């Protein structure tokens, strides 16, 4: 039976934890290693698993829909599997911090290396549509990429102030910049246009709707159910007339990460009269690729909010006809 998670926007959940707590966990890892880190962090994650009902229900909803649509999980999802999902997130938090501080000791296998090199060698900017699958921040650790071209990652930084405060303190100098946004408006597009003209890569998440009273989204079928997806990446690519790529980064066996860098569109067209249809097609293509990668790394999609439930009010959130 399909589970219904409590309704709400992802930004409604207050940020958990504290900057001091994150620093303590980093200190534990620095002096004692990953196993003691796990011993220290797992009780914390278990506590949040118990008290954060919305996140727990959202996790179960995702796992159940993934299992129903792909059958990749070894058994019917239950609370134990949901807790494993939370603990997988804890491992990723550590790797995010280590990657952004340049201290992650992991091998990175890039699938799509030739396409990446072709893009970097062309000195043309592009939109890279990422997701909350795996470890997006690992792109900072890709020296062969960041040494040759700057990256700008769009983030909803106002809703993760503590975590980003710690990130800023541990990263030091970097060719990767975090651009805080609440919604992609004309000013943001103009800024991104300048960055694209300089040959930068702009990384935008394609699986989280904007923090706005009336977020502009379109609907796509994801793991067997309709869900709202942001239109921002496609509108920006259309306005700037630049190429778009997809990027997924997932943890494989211990000490190995895999980055999949995939061409998406050479040119994004949004005809005036068929604009909504074109946006739905783009979002659906993205959702299909995201679903495929989720099936490949089922415990690594970290959207702990009622992703599908927002579709109940999608009528007022549909993109306009302009």
XYZ file of C-alpha atoms in Angstrom:
322
model
C 0.000 0.000 0.000
C 1.317 3.418 -0.932
C 2.247 5.581 2.039
C 1.208 9.246 2.339
C 3.718 11.426 4.110
C 2.684 14.549 5.972
C 2.250 17.500 3.662
C 4.552 20.498 3.599
C 7.381 22.311 1.820
C 10.902 20.973 2.335
C 11.984 24.359 3.745
C 9.374 24.149 6.516
C 11.589 21.774 8.528
C 13.942 23.749 10.722
C 17.619 22.895 10.349
C 18.651 20.231 12.801
C 21.838 20.125 14.833
C 24.335 22.876 15.546
C 27.577 24.223 14.165
C 29.327 23.157 17.376
C 28.000 19.606 16.993
C 29.259 19.400 13.420
C 32.677 20.667 14.485
C 32.837 18.069 17.262
C 32.058 15.276 14.806
C 34.768 16.563 12.465
C 37.194 16.584 15.395
C 36.276 12.971 16.231
C 36.962 11.917 12.637
C 40.208 13.877 12.458
C 41.737 12.295 15.561
C 40.122 8.859 15.690
C 38.904 7.990 12.176
C 35.650 6.934 10.539
C 34.657 4.083 12.870
C 34.652 6.263 16.007
C 32.836 8.913 13.952
C 30.112 6.374 13.233
C 29.927 5.461 16.920
C 29.487 9.158 17.766
C 27.049 10.101 15.016
C 24.756 7.096 14.844
C 23.032 7.785 18.190
C 22.451 11.358 17.019
C 20.947 10.222 13.724
C 18.846 7.596 15.513
C 17.490 10.315 17.800
C 16.458 12.476 14.851
C 14.982 9.423 13.164
C 12.758 8.914 16.211
C 11.656 12.533 16.695
C 11.411 13.745 13.080
C 8.166 12.089 12.035
C 7.838 13.961 8.718
C 11.347 13.001 7.612
C 10.810 9.381 8.674
C 7.496 9.148 6.786
C 9.024 10.791 3.723
C 11.884 8.288 3.763
C 9.463 5.354 3.934
C 7.307 6.831 1.186
C 10.325 7.154 -1.116
C 11.580 3.644 -0.355
C 8.146 2.078 -0.862
C 7.639 3.832 -4.205
C 11.138 2.960 -5.338
C 10.542 -0.697 -4.442
C 7.106 -0.785 -6.101
C 8.378 0.735 -9.347
C 11.782 -0.945 -9.647
C 11.914 -3.918 -7.262
C 15.568 -3.174 -6.472
C 15.285 -3.434 -2.687
C 15.863 -6.837 -1.034
C 12.574 -6.701 0.903
C 9.518 -4.574 1.533
C 10.721 -1.290 3.085
C 10.238 -0.990 6.838
C 11.501 1.183 9.696
C 14.842 -0.639 9.778
C 15.459 0.178 6.132
C 14.398 3.772 6.701
C 16.899 4.030 9.569
C 19.580 2.657 7.219
C 18.563 5.454 4.819
C 19.177 8.028 7.591
C 22.516 6.457 8.500
C 23.572 6.564 4.848
C 22.898 10.291 5.002
C 25.191 10.573 8.048
C 28.058 9.026 6.071
C 27.402 11.487 3.265
C 27.492 14.474 5.638
C 31.009 13.504 6.689
C 32.120 13.024 3.093
C 30.607 16.420 2.148
C 32.721 18.138 4.781
C 35.853 16.197 3.886
C 35.393 16.766 0.148
C 34.848 20.499 0.501
C 37.912 20.804 2.748
C 40.008 18.826 0.266
C 40.565 15.987 2.747
C 38.397 13.246 1.289
C 40.505 10.153 0.745
C 38.423 8.479 -1.944
C 38.835 7.403 -5.525
C 36.519 9.158 -7.970
C 35.522 7.292 -11.127
C 34.124 9.638 -13.781
C 31.738 8.147 -16.314
C 31.439 10.637 -19.157
C 35.033 11.821 -18.781
C 35.448 12.473 -22.519
C 32.303 14.607 -22.611
C 33.502 16.538 -19.567
C 36.923 17.168 -21.101
C 35.315 18.277 -24.377
C 33.182 20.803 -22.533
C 36.028 22.150 -20.410
C 38.339 22.396 -23.448
C 35.714 24.376 -25.377
C 35.830 27.183 -22.761
C 32.039 27.453 -22.972
C 29.893 27.686 -19.910
C 27.008 25.289 -19.333
C 24.183 24.426 -16.958
C 24.757 21.218 -14.977
C 21.529 19.836 -13.500
C 22.319 17.859 -10.365
C 20.178 16.280 -7.642
C 20.059 15.358 -3.970
C 21.188 11.856 -4.855
C 24.538 11.026 -3.298
C 27.131 13.731 -2.709
C 26.839 16.816 -4.888
C 29.609 18.578 -2.952
C 32.098 16.007 -4.202
C 32.435 18.060 -7.386
C 34.723 20.265 -5.274
C 37.089 17.323 -4.956
C 37.345 16.845 -8.707
C 40.682 18.559 -9.099
C 40.876 17.851 -12.810
C 37.628 19.797 -13.219
C 37.889 22.624 -10.691
C 41.529 23.366 -11.501
C 40.519 24.203 -15.070
C 37.097 25.805 -14.813
C 35.202 27.527 -11.994
C 31.935 26.080 -10.721
C 29.010 27.939 -9.228
C 26.541 25.911 -7.161
C 23.115 27.436 -6.550
C 22.072 26.725 -2.958
C 19.172 27.604 -0.688
C 21.712 28.736 1.878
C 19.198 30.568 4.118
C 17.764 27.215 5.203
C 21.056 25.510 6.057
C 22.950 28.327 7.762
C 24.711 26.201 10.387
C 25.935 23.564 7.969
C 27.082 26.147 5.418
C 28.822 28.143 8.170
C 30.912 25.078 8.942
C 31.517 24.443 5.246
C 32.809 27.979 4.809
C 35.192 27.556 7.742
C 36.718 24.311 6.467
C 36.878 24.871 2.720
C 39.317 27.760 2.510
C 40.141 28.996 -0.982
C 38.192 27.297 -3.729
C 37.321 27.748 -7.367
C 33.805 26.656 -6.442
C 31.418 29.347 -5.266
C 28.061 28.938 -3.542
C 25.409 31.322 -4.880
C 22.516 31.690 -2.405
C 19.076 31.978 -4.021
C 15.461 31.736 -2.920
C 14.075 31.726 -6.453
C 15.620 32.241 -9.879
C 14.552 35.719 -10.987
C 15.778 38.228 -13.621
C 18.688 39.360 -11.440
C 19.869 35.799 -10.918
C 19.584 35.049 -14.641
C 21.688 38.121 -15.487
C 24.357 37.060 -12.984
C 24.379 33.503 -14.344
C 24.636 34.842 -17.904
C 27.839 36.663 -17.003
C 29.246 33.536 -15.421
C 28.336 31.398 -18.442
C 30.039 33.966 -20.700
C 33.207 33.524 -18.627
C 33.064 29.776 -19.233
C 31.806 28.735 -15.800
C 29.687 25.681 -15.058
C 26.473 26.457 -13.170
C 25.215 23.606 -10.986
C 21.460 23.666 -10.226
C 19.478 20.981 -8.411
C 16.638 19.645 -10.533
C 14.751 17.848 -7.745
C 13.871 20.544 -5.221
C 11.267 23.258 -5.750
C 12.113 26.910 -4.986
C 11.627 28.488 -1.575
C 8.787 30.812 -2.603
C 5.113 31.369 -1.813
C 4.170 30.392 -5.371
C 7.033 28.216 -6.665
C 7.054 27.773 -10.426
C 7.038 24.052 -11.129
C 5.861 21.513 -13.643
C 4.649 17.972 -13.059
C 6.492 14.776 -14.016
C 6.014 11.115 -13.188
C 8.666 9.926 -10.749
C 8.754 6.382 -9.356
C 5.200 5.761 -10.504
C 3.577 8.959 -9.164
C 3.186 12.579 -10.260
C 5.523 15.005 -8.502
C 6.407 18.710 -8.849
C 9.789 19.580 -10.350
C 11.342 23.061 -10.648
C 11.387 24.719 -14.059
C 14.312 27.020 -13.207
C 17.151 25.007 -14.804
C 15.317 24.774 -18.133
C 14.186 28.403 -18.202
C 17.744 29.571 -17.483
C 19.191 27.289 -20.176
C 16.606 28.576 -22.649
C 17.327 32.233 -21.866
C 21.099 31.821 -21.933
C 21.100 29.431 -24.923
C 23.721 27.186 -23.378
C 24.192 23.437 -23.232
C 22.800 21.430 -20.325
C 24.241 18.326 -18.688
C 23.193 15.983 -15.910
C 25.514 15.012 -13.075
C 25.011 12.320 -10.427
C 27.560 11.402 -7.779
C 27.020 8.279 -5.677
C 29.037 6.297 -3.160
C 29.941 2.816 -4.344
C 32.098 0.322 -2.487
C 34.154 1.694 0.396
C 36.499 4.454 -0.687
C 35.040 4.857 -4.183
C 32.655 7.451 -5.584
C 31.175 7.399 -9.058
C 30.361 10.569 -11.003
C 28.050 10.209 -14.006
C 28.310 13.208 -16.333
C 25.682 12.999 -19.081
C 24.691 15.279 -21.997
C 21.093 16.465 -21.665
C 20.310 19.173 -24.244
C 22.547 21.010 -26.693
C 19.877 23.673 -26.952
C 16.767 24.203 -24.826
C 13.762 25.493 -26.724
C 10.608 26.750 -24.990
C 8.189 27.791 -27.769
C 5.689 30.356 -26.520
C 2.578 28.351 -27.336
C 3.981 24.966 -26.321
C 5.997 26.219 -23.358
C 4.243 24.187 -20.680
C 4.418 21.012 -22.761
C 8.133 21.573 -23.414
C 8.813 22.106 -19.702
C 6.932 18.941 -18.777
C 8.934 16.969 -21.342
C 12.239 18.288 -19.991
C 11.274 17.566 -16.383
C 10.086 14.086 -17.333
C 13.373 13.274 -19.058
C 15.219 14.437 -15.960
C 12.903 12.465 -13.642
C 13.488 9.316 -15.694
C 17.257 9.633 -15.353
C 16.972 10.419 -11.631
C 14.791 7.346 -11.093
C 17.335 5.173 -12.897
C 20.179 6.411 -10.701
C 18.053 6.057 -7.542
C 17.522 2.398 -8.471
C 21.300 2.061 -8.761
C 21.935 3.666 -5.332
C 18.619 3.268 -3.491
C 19.649 4.560 -0.047
C 21.313 7.711 -1.358
C 18.435 10.005 -2.393
C 18.297 12.519 0.452
C 15.066 14.498 0.075
C 13.614 13.950 3.537
C 10.362 15.800 2.945
C 7.010 14.802 1.346
C 8.224 15.086 -2.231
C 5.061 13.856 -3.945
C 2.500 15.360 -1.591
C 3.119 18.851 -2.896
C 1.418 17.738 -6.112
C -1.908 18.095 -4.302
C -1.708 21.845 -4.853
C 0.083 21.859 -8.177
C -2.698 23.703 -9.992
C -1.714 27.048 -8.520
C 1.967 26.200 -9.049
C 1.808 25.397 -12.731
C 4.115 27.523 -14.952
C 2.349 30.380 -16.625
C 1.899 30.657 -20.396
C 4.550 33.275 -20.980
